[in-house]
Short mmCIF file of C-alpha atoms in Angstrom, two decimals:
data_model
loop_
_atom_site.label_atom_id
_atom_site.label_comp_id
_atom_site.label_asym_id
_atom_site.label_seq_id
_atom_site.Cartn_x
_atom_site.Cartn_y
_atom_site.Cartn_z
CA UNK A 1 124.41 52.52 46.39
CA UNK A 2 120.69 51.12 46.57
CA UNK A 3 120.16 48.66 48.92
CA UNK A 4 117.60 45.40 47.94
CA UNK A 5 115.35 44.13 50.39
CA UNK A 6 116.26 40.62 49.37
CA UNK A 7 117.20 38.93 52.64
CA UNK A 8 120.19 36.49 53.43
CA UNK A 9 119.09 34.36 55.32
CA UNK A 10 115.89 35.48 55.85
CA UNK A 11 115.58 39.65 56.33
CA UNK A 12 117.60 42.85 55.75
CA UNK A 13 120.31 43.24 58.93
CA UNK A 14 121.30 46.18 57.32
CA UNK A 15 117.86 47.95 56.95
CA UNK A 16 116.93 46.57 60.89
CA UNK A 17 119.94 48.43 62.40
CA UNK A 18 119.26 51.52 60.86
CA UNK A 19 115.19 51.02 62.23
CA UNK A 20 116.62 50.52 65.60
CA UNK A 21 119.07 53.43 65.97
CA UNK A 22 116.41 55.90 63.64
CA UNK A 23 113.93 55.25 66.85
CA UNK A 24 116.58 55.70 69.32
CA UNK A 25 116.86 59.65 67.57
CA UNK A 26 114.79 62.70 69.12
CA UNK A 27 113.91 63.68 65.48
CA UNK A 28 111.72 60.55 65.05
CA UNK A 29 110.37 60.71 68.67
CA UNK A 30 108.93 64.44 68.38
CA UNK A 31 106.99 63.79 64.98
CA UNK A 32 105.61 60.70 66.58
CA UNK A 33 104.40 62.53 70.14
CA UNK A 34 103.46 65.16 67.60
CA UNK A 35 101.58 63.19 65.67
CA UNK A 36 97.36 62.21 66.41
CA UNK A 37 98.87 59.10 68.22
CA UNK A 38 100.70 61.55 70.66
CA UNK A 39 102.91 58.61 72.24
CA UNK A 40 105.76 56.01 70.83
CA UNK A 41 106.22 53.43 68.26
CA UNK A 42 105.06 50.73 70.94
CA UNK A 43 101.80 52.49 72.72
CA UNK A 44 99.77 53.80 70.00
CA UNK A 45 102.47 55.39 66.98
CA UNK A 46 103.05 51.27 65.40
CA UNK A 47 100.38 52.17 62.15
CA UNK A 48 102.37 55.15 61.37
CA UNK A 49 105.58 53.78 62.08
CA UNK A 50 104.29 50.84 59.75
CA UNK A 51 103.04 53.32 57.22
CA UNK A 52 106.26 54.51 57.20
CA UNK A 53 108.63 52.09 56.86
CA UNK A 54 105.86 50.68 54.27
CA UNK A 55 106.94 54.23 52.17
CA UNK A 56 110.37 53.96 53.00
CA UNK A 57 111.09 50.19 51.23
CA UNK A 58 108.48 50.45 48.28
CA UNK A 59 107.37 47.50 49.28
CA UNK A 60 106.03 44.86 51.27
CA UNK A 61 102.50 44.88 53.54
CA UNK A 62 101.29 46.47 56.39
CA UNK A 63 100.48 43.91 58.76
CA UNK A 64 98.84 43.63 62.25
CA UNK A 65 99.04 41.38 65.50
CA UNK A 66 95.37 40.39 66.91
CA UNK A 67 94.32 39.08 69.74
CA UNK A 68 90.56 38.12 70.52
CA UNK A 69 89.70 40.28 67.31
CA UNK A 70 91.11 43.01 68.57
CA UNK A 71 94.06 44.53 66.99
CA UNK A 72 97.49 44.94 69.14
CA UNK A 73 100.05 46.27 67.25
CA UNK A 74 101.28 47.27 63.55
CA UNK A 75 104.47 46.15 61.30
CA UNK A 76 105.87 45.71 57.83
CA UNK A 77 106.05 42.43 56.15
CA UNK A 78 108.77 41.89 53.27
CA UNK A 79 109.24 38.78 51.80
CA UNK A 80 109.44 36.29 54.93
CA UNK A 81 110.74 38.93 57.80
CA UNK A 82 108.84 41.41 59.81
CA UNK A 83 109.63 45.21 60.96
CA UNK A 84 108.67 47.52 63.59
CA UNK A 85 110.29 50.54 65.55
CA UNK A 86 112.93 47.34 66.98
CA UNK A 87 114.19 46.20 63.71
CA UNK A 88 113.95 43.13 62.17
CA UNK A 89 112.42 39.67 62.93
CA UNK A 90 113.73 36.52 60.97
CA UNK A 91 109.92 34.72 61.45
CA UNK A 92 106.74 35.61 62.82
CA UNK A 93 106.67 34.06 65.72
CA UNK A 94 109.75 35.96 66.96
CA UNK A 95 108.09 38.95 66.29
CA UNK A 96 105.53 38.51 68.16
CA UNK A 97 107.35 36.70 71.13
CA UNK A 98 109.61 40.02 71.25
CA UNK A 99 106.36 42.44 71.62
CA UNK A 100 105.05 40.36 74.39
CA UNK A 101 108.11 39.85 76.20
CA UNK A 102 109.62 42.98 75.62
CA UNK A 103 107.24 45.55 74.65
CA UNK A 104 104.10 44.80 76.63
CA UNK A 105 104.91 42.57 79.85
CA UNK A 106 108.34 42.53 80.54
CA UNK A 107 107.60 41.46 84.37
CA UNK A 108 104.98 39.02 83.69
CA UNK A 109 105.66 35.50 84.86
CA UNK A 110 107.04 33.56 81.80
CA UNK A 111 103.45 31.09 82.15
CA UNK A 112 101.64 33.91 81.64
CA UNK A 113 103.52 35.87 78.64
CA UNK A 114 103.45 32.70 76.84
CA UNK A 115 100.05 32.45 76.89
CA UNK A 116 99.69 35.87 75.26
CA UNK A 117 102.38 34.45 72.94
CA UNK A 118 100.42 32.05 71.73
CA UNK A 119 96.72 33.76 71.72
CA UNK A 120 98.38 36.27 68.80
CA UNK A 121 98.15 35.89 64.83
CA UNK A 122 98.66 38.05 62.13
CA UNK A 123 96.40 39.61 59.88
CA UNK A 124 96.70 41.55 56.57
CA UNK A 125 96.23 44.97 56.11
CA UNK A 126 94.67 47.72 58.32
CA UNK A 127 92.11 46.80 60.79
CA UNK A 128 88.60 48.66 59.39
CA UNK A 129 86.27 46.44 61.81
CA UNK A 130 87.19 46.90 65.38
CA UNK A 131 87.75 49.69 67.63
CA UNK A 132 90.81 50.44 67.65
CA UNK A 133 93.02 52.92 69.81
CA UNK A 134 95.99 52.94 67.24
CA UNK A 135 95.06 55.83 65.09
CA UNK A 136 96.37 56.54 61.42
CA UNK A 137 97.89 59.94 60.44
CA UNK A 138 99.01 60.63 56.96
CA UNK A 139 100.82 63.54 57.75
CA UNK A 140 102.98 62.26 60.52
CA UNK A 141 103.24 58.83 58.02
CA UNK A 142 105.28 61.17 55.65
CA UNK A 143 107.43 63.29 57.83
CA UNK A 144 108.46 60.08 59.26
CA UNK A 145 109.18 58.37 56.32
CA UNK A 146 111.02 61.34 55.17
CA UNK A 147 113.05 61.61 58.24
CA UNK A 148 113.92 57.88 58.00
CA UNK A 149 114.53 58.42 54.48
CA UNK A 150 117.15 61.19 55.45
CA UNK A 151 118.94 59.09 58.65
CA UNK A 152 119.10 55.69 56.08
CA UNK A 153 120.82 57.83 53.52
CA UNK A 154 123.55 58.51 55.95
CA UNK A 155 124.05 54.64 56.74
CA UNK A 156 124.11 53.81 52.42
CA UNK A 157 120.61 52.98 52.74
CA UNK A 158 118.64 53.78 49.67
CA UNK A 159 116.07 51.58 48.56
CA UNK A 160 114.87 51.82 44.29
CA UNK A 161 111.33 51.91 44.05
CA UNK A 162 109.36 49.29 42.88
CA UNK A 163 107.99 49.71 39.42
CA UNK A 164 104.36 48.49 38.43
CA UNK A 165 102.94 48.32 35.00
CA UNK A 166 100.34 51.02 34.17
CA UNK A 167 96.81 50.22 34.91
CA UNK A 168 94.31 51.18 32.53
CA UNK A 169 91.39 53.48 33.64
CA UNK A 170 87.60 54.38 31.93
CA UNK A 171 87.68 57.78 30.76
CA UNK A 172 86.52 59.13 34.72
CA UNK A 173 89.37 58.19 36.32
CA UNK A 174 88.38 54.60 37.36
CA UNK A 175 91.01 51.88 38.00
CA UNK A 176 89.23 49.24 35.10
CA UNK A 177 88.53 45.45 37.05
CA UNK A 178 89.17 47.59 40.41
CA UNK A 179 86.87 47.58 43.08
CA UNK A 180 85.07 51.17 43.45
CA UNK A 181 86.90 52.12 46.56
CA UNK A 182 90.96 51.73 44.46
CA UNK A 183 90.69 55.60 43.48
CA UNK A 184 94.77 56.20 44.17
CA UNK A 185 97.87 54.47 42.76
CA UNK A 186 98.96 54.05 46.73
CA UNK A 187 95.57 52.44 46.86
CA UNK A 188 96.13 50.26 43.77
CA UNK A 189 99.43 49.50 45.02
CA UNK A 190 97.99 48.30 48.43
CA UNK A 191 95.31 45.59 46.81
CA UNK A 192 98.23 44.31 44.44
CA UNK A 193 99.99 43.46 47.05
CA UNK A 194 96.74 41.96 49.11
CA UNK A 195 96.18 40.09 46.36
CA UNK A 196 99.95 39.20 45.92
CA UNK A 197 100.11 37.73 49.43
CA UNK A 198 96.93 36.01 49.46
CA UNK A 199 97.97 34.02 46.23
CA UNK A 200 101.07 32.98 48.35
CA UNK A 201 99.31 31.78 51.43
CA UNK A 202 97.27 29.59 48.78
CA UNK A 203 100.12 27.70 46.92
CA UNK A 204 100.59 25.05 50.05
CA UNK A 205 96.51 24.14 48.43
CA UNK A 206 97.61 23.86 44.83
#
């Protein structure tokens, strides 16, 4: 049966577990120290993992945690919840409280995580205007999301993809009222749902 990511209370148990115990598999860790990043979902593999799950659910929007302008760490954001390589976060802030604490300094005095808590926000999108050690990789992005694909289907886990309407183009391929750089459907798909979110972060203005 296909499963919605519509969340109850506020994101998809279901769809977390099966993150967590995909990342706990040797399948998932060889394509990801494989991969350009060469490491794991938590030290240089989170935009692919991100990427990935992005594929997998047909929806939602890569997003990033930065920190002095300098990006940290990658996710997917449906609806109100957050994903990574862990599962599922119920808010944003416990997202990024569980990277700190768990994923980056465990051993750090609590004084000091907290202020690394706090010093994070999240962005839209992938970061184009930074350097950045967390590298992109196409390739791996689909043989991930294809192995996830596979290890969800076992658990009852298939999600329906997400139908747009059909977006007209000029006669050499150009997406018409699309910037210059929205050659691809995936690209299309990406600024409709830029735009989508952006329109939601105005409403508290309207």
């Amino acid at each position: 049966t296909e499963e919605d990511l519509r969340f109850s209370p506020r994101y998809n148990k279901k769809f977390s577990d099966a993150i967590k115990t995909a990342f706990e598999s040797n399948a998932v860790a060889s394509i990801l120290q494989k991969s350009v990043a060469q490491s794991g979902p938590f030290d240089g593999g989170c935009l692919i993992v991100a990427n990935a799950l992005h594929s997998v659910a047909g929806r939602g929007t890569v997003v990033r945690m930065v920190r002095a302008r300098q990006t940290e760490h990658y996710g997917l954001r449906v609806d109100e919840a957050f994903y990574d390589a862990a599962g599922g976060f119920e808010t944003e802030g416990a997202w990024i409280r569980y990277f700190v604490e768990e994923e980056v300094f465990p051993h750090m005095p609590a004084a000091e995580r907290e202020q690394w808590v706090t010093a994070f926000r999240i962005d839209t999108g992938e970061d184009t205007t930074s350097d950045t050690d967390i590298p992109d990789d196409p390739r791996a992005t689909k043989l991930l999301a294809n192995e996830l694909n596979k290890q969800f289907a076992l658990k009852g886990i298939q999600f329906a993809p997400r139908k747009h309407p059909e977006h007209k183009r000029t006669q050499t391929g150009k997406y018409v009222g699309a910037p210059p750089a929205v050659t691809s459907p995936a690209k299309l798909l990406k600024l409709r749902e830029i735009l989508a979110q952006m329109a939601k972060e105005g409403e508290p203005g309207r």
